[in-house]
PDB file of C-alpha atoms and ligand atoms in Angstrom:
ATOM      1  CA  MET T   1      31.442  58.805 112.046  1.00 50.00           C
ATOM      2  CA  ALA T   2      34.336  60.058 109.859  1.00 54.00           C
ATOM      3  CA  ALA T   3      36.984  58.677 112.230  1.00 53.00           C
ATOM      4  CA  THR T   4      36.677  55.100 110.910  1.00 67.00           C
ATOM      5  CA  ARG T   5      36.514  55.951 107.213  1.00 72.00           C
ATOM      6  CA  ARG T   6      39.224  54.755 104.708  1.00 73.00           C
ATOM      7  CA  PRO T   7      41.237  57.442 102.852  1.00 70.00           C
ATOM      8  CA  THR T   8      39.562  58.312  99.636  1.00 74.00           C
ATOM      9  CA  GLY T   9      41.017  58.098  96.130  1.00 68.00           C
ATOM     10  CA  GLY T  10      42.135  61.708  96.056  1.00 61.00           C
ATOM     11  CA  GLU T  11      43.702  61.452  99.427  1.00 63.00           C
ATOM     12  CA  GLN T  12      45.704  58.378  98.505  1.00 60.00           C
ATOM     13  CA  ALA T  13      46.856  59.743  95.157  1.00 57.00           C
ATOM     14  CA  VAL T  14      47.815  63.314  96.011  1.00 59.00           C
ATOM     15  CA  HIS T  15      46.934  64.480  99.511  1.00 62.00           C
ATOM     16  CA  PRO T  16      48.055  63.688 102.957  1.00 68.00           C
ATOM     17  CA  PRO T  17      44.962  63.251 105.196  1.00 87.00           C
ATOM     18  CA  TRP T  18      42.561  66.041 104.390  1.00 93.00           C
ATOM     19  CA  ASP T  19      42.891  67.606 107.779  1.00 94.00           C
ATOM     20  CA  ASP T  20      46.634  68.373 106.986  1.00 93.00           C
ATOM     21  CA  SER T  21      45.535  70.684 104.205  1.00 92.00           C
ATOM     22  CA  TYR T  22      44.062  72.999 106.772  1.00 95.00           C
ATOM     23  CA  ARG T  23      46.887  73.081 109.349  1.00 93.00           C
ATOM     24  CA  HIS T  24      49.422  75.364 107.843  1.00 91.00           C
ATOM     25  CA  GLY T  25      47.556  78.431 106.590  1.00 88.00           C
ATOM     26  CA  PRO T  26      44.832  78.597 103.997  1.00 94.00           C
ATOM     27  CA  ALA T  27      44.298  75.518 101.803  1.00 94.00           C
ATOM     28  CA  PRO T  28      44.681  76.330  98.045  1.00 94.00           C
ATOM     29  CA  TRP T  29      40.921  76.431  97.582  1.00 96.00           C
ATOM     30  CA  GLU T  30      40.239  78.874 100.534  1.00 96.00           C
ATOM     31  CA  ILE T  31      39.639  81.927  98.412  1.00 97.00           C
ATOM     32  CA  GLY T  32      37.711  83.681 101.118  1.00 94.00           C
ATOM     33  CA  ALA T  33      34.509  83.813  99.205  1.00 97.00           C
ATOM     34  CA  PRO T  34      32.112  81.485  97.359  1.00 98.00           C
ATOM     35  CA  GLN T  35      33.395  80.208  93.998  1.00 98.00           C
ATOM     36  CA  PRO T  36      32.330  82.659  91.216  1.00 98.00           C
ATOM     37  CA  SER T  37      30.672  79.731  89.511  1.00 98.00           C
ATOM     38  CA  LEU T  38      28.426  79.062  92.441  1.00 98.00           C
ATOM     39  CA  ALA T  39      27.828  82.528  93.829  1.00 98.00           C
ATOM     40  CA  PRO T  40      25.128  83.417  91.293  1.00 97.00           C
ATOM     41  CA  LEU T  41      23.158  80.263  92.200  1.00 97.00           C
ATOM     42  CA  ILE T  42      23.398  81.108  95.920  1.00 97.00           C
ATOM     43  CA  GLU T  43      22.468  84.703  95.250  1.00 95.00           C
ATOM     44  CA  SER T  44      19.547  83.879  92.942  1.00 95.00           C
ATOM     45  CA  GLY T  45      17.893  81.485  95.325  1.00 92.00           C
ATOM     46  CA  ALA T  46      18.526  78.403  93.313  1.00 94.00           C
ATOM     47  CA  PHE T  47      18.893  76.382  96.469  1.00 97.00           C
ATOM     48  CA  VAL T  48      16.040  75.108  98.606  1.00 97.00           C
ATOM     49  CA  GLY T  49      16.564  74.507 102.305  1.00 96.00           C
ATOM     50  CA  PRO T  50      17.608  72.572 104.223  1.00 98.00           C
ATOM     51  CA  VAL T  51      20.921  72.470 102.227  1.00 98.00           C
ATOM     52  CA  LEU T  52      23.750  70.108 102.678  1.00 98.00           C
ATOM     53  CA  ASP T  53      27.181  71.469 101.935  1.00 98.00           C
ATOM     54  CA  ALA T  54      28.996  68.243 101.336  1.00 98.00           C
ATOM     55  CA  GLY T  55      32.833  68.567 101.931  1.00 98.00           C
ATOM     56  CA  CYS T  56      32.174  72.043 103.235  1.00 98.00           C
ATOM     57  CA  GLY T  57      35.816  72.727 104.288  1.00 98.00           C
ATOM     58  CA  THR T  58      35.998  76.028 106.121  1.00 98.00           C
ATOM     59  CA  GLY T  59      32.404  76.710 105.219  1.00 98.00           C
ATOM     60  CA  GLU T  60      32.474  79.707 102.882  1.00 98.00           C
ATOM     61  CA  HIS T  61      29.560  78.361 100.822  1.00 98.00           C
ATOM     62  CA  ALA T  62      27.551  77.308 103.854  1.00 98.00           C
ATOM     63  CA  MET T  63      28.015  80.665 105.258  1.00 98.00           C
ATOM     64  CA  ALA T  64      26.916  82.449 102.011  1.00 98.00           C
ATOM     65  CA  LEU T  65      23.824  80.377 102.086  1.00 98.00           C
ATOM     66  CA  ALA T  66      23.126  80.854 105.760  1.00 98.00           C
ATOM     67  CA  ALA T  67      23.597  84.598 105.293  1.00 97.00           C
ATOM     68  CA  ARG T  68      20.612  84.444 102.870  1.00 97.00           C
ATOM     69  CA  GLY T  69      18.546  82.705 105.378  1.00 96.00           C
ATOM     70  CA  TYR T  70      18.976  79.082 104.417  1.00 98.00           C
ATOM     71  CA  ASP T  71      19.118  76.343 106.963  1.00 98.00           C
ATOM     72  CA  VAL T  72      22.433  74.712 106.093  1.00 98.00           C
ATOM     73  CA  VAL T  73      24.413  71.734 107.386  1.00 98.00           C
ATOM     74  CA  GLY T  74      28.140  71.518 106.479  1.00 98.00           C
ATOM     75  CA  VAL T  75      29.766  68.084 106.508  1.00 98.00           C
ATOM     76  CA  ASP T  76      33.500  67.466 106.290  1.00 98.00           C
ATOM     77  CA  VAL T  77      36.034  64.909 107.473  1.00 96.00           C
ATOM     78  CA  ALA T  78      38.569  67.605 108.296  1.00 96.00           C
ATOM     79  CA  GLY T  79      38.277  68.615 112.003  1.00 97.00           C
ATOM     80  CA  THR T  80      40.634  71.630 111.663  1.00 97.00           C
ATOM     81  CA  ALA T  81      38.425  73.019 108.724  1.00 98.00           C
ATOM     82  CA  LEU T  82      35.261  72.459 110.735  1.00 98.00           C
ATOM     83  CA  ALA T  83      36.684  74.179 113.784  1.00 98.00           C
ATOM     84  CA  LYS T  84      37.637  77.175 111.568  1.00 97.00           C
ATOM     85  CA  ALA T  85      34.159  77.209 109.938  1.00 98.00           C
ATOM     86  CA  ARG T  86      32.457  77.115 113.423  1.00 98.00           C
ATOM     87  CA  ALA T  87      34.607  80.049 114.585  1.00 98.00           C
ATOM     88  CA  VAL T  88      34.048  82.191 111.495  1.00 98.00           C
ATOM     89  CA  ALA T  89      30.286  81.505 111.428  1.00 98.00           C
ATOM     90  CA  ALA T  90      30.104  82.559 115.060  1.00 98.00           C
ATOM     91  CA  ASP T  91      32.078  85.722 114.256  1.00 98.00           C
ATOM     92  CA  ARG T  92      29.626  86.452 111.446  1.00 97.00           C
ATOM     93  CA  GLY T  93      26.594  85.796 113.716  1.00 98.00           C
ATOM     94  CA  LEU T  94      25.569  82.799 111.563  1.00 98.00           C
ATOM     95  CA  THR T  95      23.962  79.629 112.910  1.00 96.00           C
ATOM     96  CA  ILE T  96      25.232  76.628 110.950  1.00 98.00           C
ATOM     97  CA  GLU T  97      25.604  73.047 111.993  1.00 98.00           C
ATOM     98  CA  PHE T  98      29.097  71.874 111.009  1.00 98.00           C
ATOM     99  CA  VAL T  99      29.325  68.076 111.294  1.00 98.00           C
ATOM    100  CA  ASP T 100      32.366  65.735 111.286  1.00 97.00           C
ATOM    101  CA  GLY T 101      30.961  63.197 108.841  1.00 97.00           C
ATOM    102  CA  ASP T 102      31.835  61.054 105.773  1.00 97.00           C
ATOM    103  CA  ALA T 103      30.074  62.114 102.587  1.00 98.00           C
ATOM    104  CA  LEU T 104      30.273  58.559 101.498  1.00 97.00           C
ATOM    105  CA  ASP T 105      28.081  57.505 104.376  1.00 97.00           C
ATOM    106  CA  LEU T 106      25.654  60.267 105.111  1.00 98.00           C
ATOM    107  CA  ALA T 107      22.685  58.203 106.287  1.00 97.00           C
ATOM    108  CA  PRO T 108      23.889  58.129 109.915  1.00 96.00           C
ATOM    109  CA  LEU T 109      23.370  61.874 109.996  1.00 96.00           C
ATOM    110  CA  GLY T 110      19.624  61.164 110.302  1.00 96.00           C
ATOM    111  CA  ARG T 111      18.819  64.308 108.283  1.00 97.00           C
ATOM    112  CA  ARG T 112      16.950  64.983 105.126  1.00 98.00           C
ATOM    113  CA  PHE T 113      17.996  67.805 102.633  1.00 98.00           C
ATOM    114  CA  ALA T 114      16.091  69.578  99.814  1.00 98.00           C
ATOM    115  CA  SER T 115      19.256  70.597  98.019  1.00 98.00           C
ATOM    116  CA  VAL T 116      23.023  69.842  98.051  1.00 98.00           C
ATOM    117  CA  LEU T 117      25.992  72.023  97.370  1.00 98.00           C
ATOM    118  CA  ASP T 118      29.308  70.310  96.532  1.00 98.00           C
ATOM    119  CA  CYS T 119      32.203  72.510  95.757  1.00 98.00           C
ATOM    120  CA  GLY T 120      35.332  70.453  95.122  1.00 97.00           C
ATOM    121  CA  LEU T 121      34.484  67.152  96.701  1.00 98.00           C
ATOM    122  CA  LEU T 122      33.277  64.899  93.897  1.00 98.00           C
ATOM    123  CA  HIS T 123      36.451  65.259  91.885  1.00 97.00           C
ATOM    124  CA  THR T 124      38.580  64.129  94.870  1.00 95.00           C
ATOM    125  CA  LEU T 125      36.891  60.752  94.940  1.00 96.00           C
ATOM    126  CA  GLY T 126      38.034  57.553  93.257  1.00 94.00           C
ATOM    127  CA  ALA T 127      36.108  55.885  90.404  1.00 95.00           C
ATOM    128  CA  ASP T 128      34.599  53.397  92.879  1.00 95.00           C
ATOM    129  CA  GLU T 129      33.703  56.052  95.318  1.00 96.00           C
ATOM    130  CA  ARG T 130      31.783  58.463  93.099  1.00 97.00           C
ATOM    131  CA  PRO T 131      28.796  56.110  92.639  1.00 97.00           C
ATOM    132  CA  ARG T 132      28.821  55.484  96.390  1.00 97.00           C
ATOM    133  CA  TYR T 133      28.763  59.219  97.012  1.00 98.00           C
ATOM    134  CA  ALA T 134      25.845  59.733  94.693  1.00 98.00           C
ATOM    135  CA  ALA T 135      24.006  56.898  96.497  1.00 97.00           C
ATOM    136  CA  SER T 136      24.948  58.440  99.853  1.00 98.00           C
ATOM    137  CA  LEU T 137      23.578  61.792  98.786  1.00 98.00           C
ATOM    138  CA  ALA T 138      20.397  59.975  97.590  1.00 97.00           C
ATOM    139  CA  SER T 139      20.106  58.501 101.133  1.00 97.00           C
ATOM    140  CA  VAL T 140      19.610  61.886 102.748  1.00 98.00           C
ATOM    141  CA  THR T 141      17.516  63.557  99.990  1.00 98.00           C
ATOM    142  CA  ASP T 142      13.950  62.944  98.606  1.00 96.00           C
ATOM    143  CA  PRO T 143      12.845  62.907  94.988  1.00 97.00           C
ATOM    144  CA  GLY T 144      12.794  66.465  93.645  1.00 97.00           C
ATOM    145  CA  ALA T 145      15.868  67.515  95.533  1.00 98.00           C
ATOM    146  CA  VAL T 146      18.583  69.066  93.544  1.00 98.00           C
ATOM    147  CA  ALA T 147      22.392  68.857  93.741  1.00 98.00           C
ATOM    148  CA  HIS T 148      24.713  71.572  92.393  1.00 98.00           C
ATOM    149  CA  ILE T 149      28.279  70.196  92.094  1.00 98.00           C
ATOM    150  CA  LEU T 150      31.301  72.169  91.041  1.00 98.00           C
ATOM    151  CA  CYS T 151      34.178  69.916  89.949  1.00 98.00           C
ATOM    152  CA  PHE T 152      37.439  70.054  88.039  1.00 96.00           C
ATOM    153  CA  SER T 153      37.124  69.202  84.323  1.00 95.00           C
ATOM    154  CA  ASP T 154      39.355  67.154  82.059  1.00 93.00           C
ATOM    155  CA  LEU T 155      38.605  69.680  79.263  1.00 91.00           C
ATOM    156  CA  GLY T 156      38.838  73.382  78.686  1.00 88.00           C
ATOM    157  CA  GLY T 157      41.265  75.890  80.277  1.00 82.00           C
ATOM    158  CA  PRO T 158      44.026  74.978  82.725  1.00 91.00           C
ATOM    159  CA  ILE T 159      43.448  71.543  84.035  1.00 92.00           C
ATOM    160  CA  GLY T 160      43.263  71.265  87.829  1.00 84.00           C
ATOM    161  CA  PRO T 161      44.725  68.612  90.137  1.00 86.00           C
ATOM    162  CA  HIS T 162      41.903  66.071  90.043  1.00 88.00           C
ATOM    163  CA  PRO T 163      40.254  66.404  86.562  1.00 92.00           C
ATOM    164  CA  ILE T 164      37.228  64.165  85.926  1.00 93.00           C
ATOM    165  CA  GLY T 165      35.442  63.492  82.734  1.00 95.00           C
ATOM    166  CA  GLU T 166      31.762  63.934  81.932  1.00 96.00           C
ATOM    167  CA  ASN T 167      31.493  60.147  81.700  1.00 97.00           C
ATOM    168  CA  ASP T 168      32.775  59.906  85.241  1.00 97.00           C
ATOM    169  CA  ILE T 169      29.876  62.100  86.330  1.00 98.00           C
ATOM    170  CA  ARG T 170      27.370  60.214  84.230  1.00 98.00           C
ATOM    171  CA  ALA T 171      28.558  56.919  85.681  1.00 97.00           C
ATOM    172  CA  ALA T 172      27.995  58.098  89.265  1.00 98.00           C
ATOM    173  CA  PHE T 173      24.814  60.035  89.054  1.00 98.00           C
ATOM    174  CA  THR T 174      22.604  57.304  87.544  1.00 97.00           C
ATOM    175  CA  ALA T 175      18.984  56.486  87.944  1.00 96.00           C
ATOM    176  CA  ALA T 176      20.032  53.422  89.863  1.00 94.00           C
ATOM    177  CA  ASN T 177      21.656  55.780  92.452  1.00 95.00           C
ATOM    178  CA  GLY T 178      18.663  57.983  92.565  1.00 96.00           C
ATOM    179  CA  TRP T 179      19.676  60.819  90.276  1.00 97.00           C
ATOM    180  CA  GLU T 180      19.078  62.316  86.828  1.00 97.00           C
ATOM    181  CA  LEU T 181      21.519  64.741  85.276  1.00 98.00           C
ATOM    182  CA  VAL T 182      19.845  67.982  84.384  1.00 98.00           C
ATOM    183  CA  GLU T 183      22.812  69.888  83.022  1.00 98.00           C
ATOM    184  CA  ILE T 184      26.607  69.778  82.885  1.00 98.00           C
ATOM    185  CA  ALA T 185      27.849  73.276  82.161  1.00 97.00           C
ATOM    186  CA  PRO T 186      31.390  74.683  81.669  1.00 97.00           C
ATOM    187  CA  ALA T 187      32.621  76.499  84.763  1.00 97.00           C
ATOM    188  CA  ALA T 188      35.743  77.478  86.622  1.00 97.00           C
ATOM    189  CA  ILE T 189      37.408  76.893  89.938  1.00 97.00           C
ATOM    190  CA  HIS T 190      39.548  79.653  91.411  1.00 97.00           C
ATOM    191  CA  THR T 191      42.375  78.836  93.767  1.00 95.00           C
ATOM    192  CA  LEU T 192      45.139  80.601  95.677  1.00 96.00           C
ATOM    193  CA  ILE T 193      47.810  78.664  93.719  1.00 91.00           C
ATOM    194  CA  ALA T 194      47.154  79.877  90.173  1.00 93.00           C
ATOM    195  CA  LYS T 195      46.272  83.238  88.681  1.00 92.00           C
ATOM    196  CA  GLU T 196      43.994  81.698  86.139  1.00 95.00           C
ATOM    197  CA  PRO T 197      41.095  79.588  87.234  1.00 96.00           C
ATOM    198  CA  PHE T 198      41.051  75.882  86.444  1.00 95.00           C
ATOM    199  CA  ALA T 199      38.609  74.348  83.986  1.00 96.00           C
ATOM    200  CA  ALA T 200      35.562  72.973  85.769  1.00 97.00           C
ATOM    201  CA  ARG T 201      32.022  71.719  85.276  1.00 98.00           C
ATOM    202  CA  LEU T 202      28.940  72.803  87.105  1.00 98.00           C
ATOM    203  CA  VAL T 203      26.686  69.765  87.414  1.00 98.00           C
ATOM    204  CA  THR T 204      22.992  70.020  88.175  1.00 98.00           C
ATOM    205  CA  ALA T 205      21.395  66.686  89.214  1.00 98.00           C
ATOM    206  CA  ARG T 206      17.807  66.040  90.249  1.00 98.00           C
ATOM    207  CA  ARG T 207      16.959  63.433  92.779  1.00 97.00           C
ATOM    208  CA  ILE T 208      14.486  60.836  91.340  1.00 96.00           C
ATOM    209  CA  ALA T 209      12.829  57.806  92.787  1.00 89.00           C
ATOM    210  CA  PRO T 210      15.711  55.242  92.647  1.00 64.00           C
ATOM    211  CA  THR T 211      15.590  51.687  91.551  1.00 61.00           C
ATOM    212  CA  LEU T 212      17.452  50.811  94.679  1.00 51.00           C
ATOM    213  CA  ALA T 213      15.753  50.324  98.084  1.00 49.00           C
ATOM    214  CA  GLU T 214      15.585  53.416 100.326  1.00 46.00           C
TER     215      GLU T 214
HETATM  216  C1  LIG V   1      38.818  70.853  97.594  1.00 54.33           C
HETATM  217  S1  LIG V   1      38.149  70.905  99.191  1.00 54.33           S
HETATM  218  C2  LIG V   1      36.704  72.038  99.172  1.00 54.33           C
HETATM  219  C3  LIG V   1      36.287  72.581 100.442  1.00 54.33           C
HETATM  220  C4  LIG V   1      35.065  73.525 100.313  1.00 54.33           C
HETATM  221  N1  LIG V   1      33.976  72.947  99.653  1.00 54.33           N
HETATM  222  C5  LIG V   1      35.419  74.846  99.554  1.00 54.33           C
HETATM  223  O1  LIG V   1      34.915  75.053  98.503  1.00 54.33           O
HETATM  224  O2  LIG V   1      36.259  75.527 100.170  1.00 54.33           O
HETATM  225  C6  LIG V   1      37.361  69.252  99.415  1.00 54.33           C
HETATM  226  C7  LIG V   1      36.808  69.143 100.810  1.00 54.33           C
HETATM  227  O3  LIG V   1      36.194  67.853 100.803  1.00 54.33           O
HETATM  228  C8  LIG V   1      36.465  67.198 102.092  1.00 54.33           C
HETATM  229  N2  LIG V   1      36.264  65.800 102.016  1.00 54.33           N
HETATM  230  C9  LIG V   1      37.068  64.919 101.267  1.00 54.33           C
HETATM  231  N3  LIG V   1      36.557  63.648 101.415  1.00 54.33           N
HETATM  232  C10 LIG V   1      35.449  63.688 102.163  1.00 54.33           C
HETATM  233  C11 LIG V   1      34.524  62.822 102.660  1.00 54.33           C
HETATM  234  N4  LIG V   1      34.524  61.500 102.401  1.00 54.33           N
HETATM  235  N5  LIG V   1      33.485  63.225 103.388  1.00 54.33           N
HETATM  236  C12 LIG V   1      33.347  64.558 103.752  1.00 54.33           C
HETATM  237  N6  LIG V   1      34.222  65.512 103.366  1.00 54.33           N
HETATM  238  C13 LIG V   1      35.287  65.093 102.547  1.00 54.33           C
HETATM  239  C14 LIG V   1      37.889  67.673 102.447  1.00 54.33           C
HETATM  240  O4  LIG V   1      38.213  67.540 103.808  1.00 54.33           O
HETATM  241  C15 LIG V   1      37.873  69.108 101.890  1.00 54.33           C
HETATM  242  O5  LIG V   1      37.460  69.986 102.959  1.00 54.33           O
END
């Protein structure tokens, strides 16, 4: 499914193809643990299964969820990351489905999810892709599902490589795309490339009955 996709905004602007990020040692965001802004949500049971980890990378968040008993599916376009995720999950004795798929076109997965975790994917998408992504998430969730999204912010502490504004989030997660925003809270994203975490936002969106056809 992901093989025919077009490079996303972030890939065109900054990155070589996503898979390259994983071929030469840890990618900058592979901190070996869930992001501290997401860990409390995972530990407190804020997610409801089945959970979609959209842009799961090497699967650290999917694995943290699975270790707490959640049914999780990780989706990513980077085959190298998925291979690593599968190997580490097997080492840890965790059963997780890691799928090579495009988060902008999730319907072909043929799966339904009760919640979504996105750590670092939304902010890599271009302005035209973010609404498509929100609609794609809506295509695999039902009203009442919740999405928790950690993304770089354009305000606050050190600014990360793909900052997006609150208006960018509001423009994507609209009622027409099947979402209402519950909260946009200040957060942080830790990386291997900087001592200080980058400014981020933790977005909570609730799936509502959309105005578009399902
Ligand atoms: C910044 S990394 C974060 C990875 C992981 N969530 C983590 O926290 O370690 C963004 C991830 O999104 C993936 N990605 C980018 N565009 C995607 C798309 N259209 N569909 C699925 N995954 C995508 C990349 O391959 C990469 O693994």
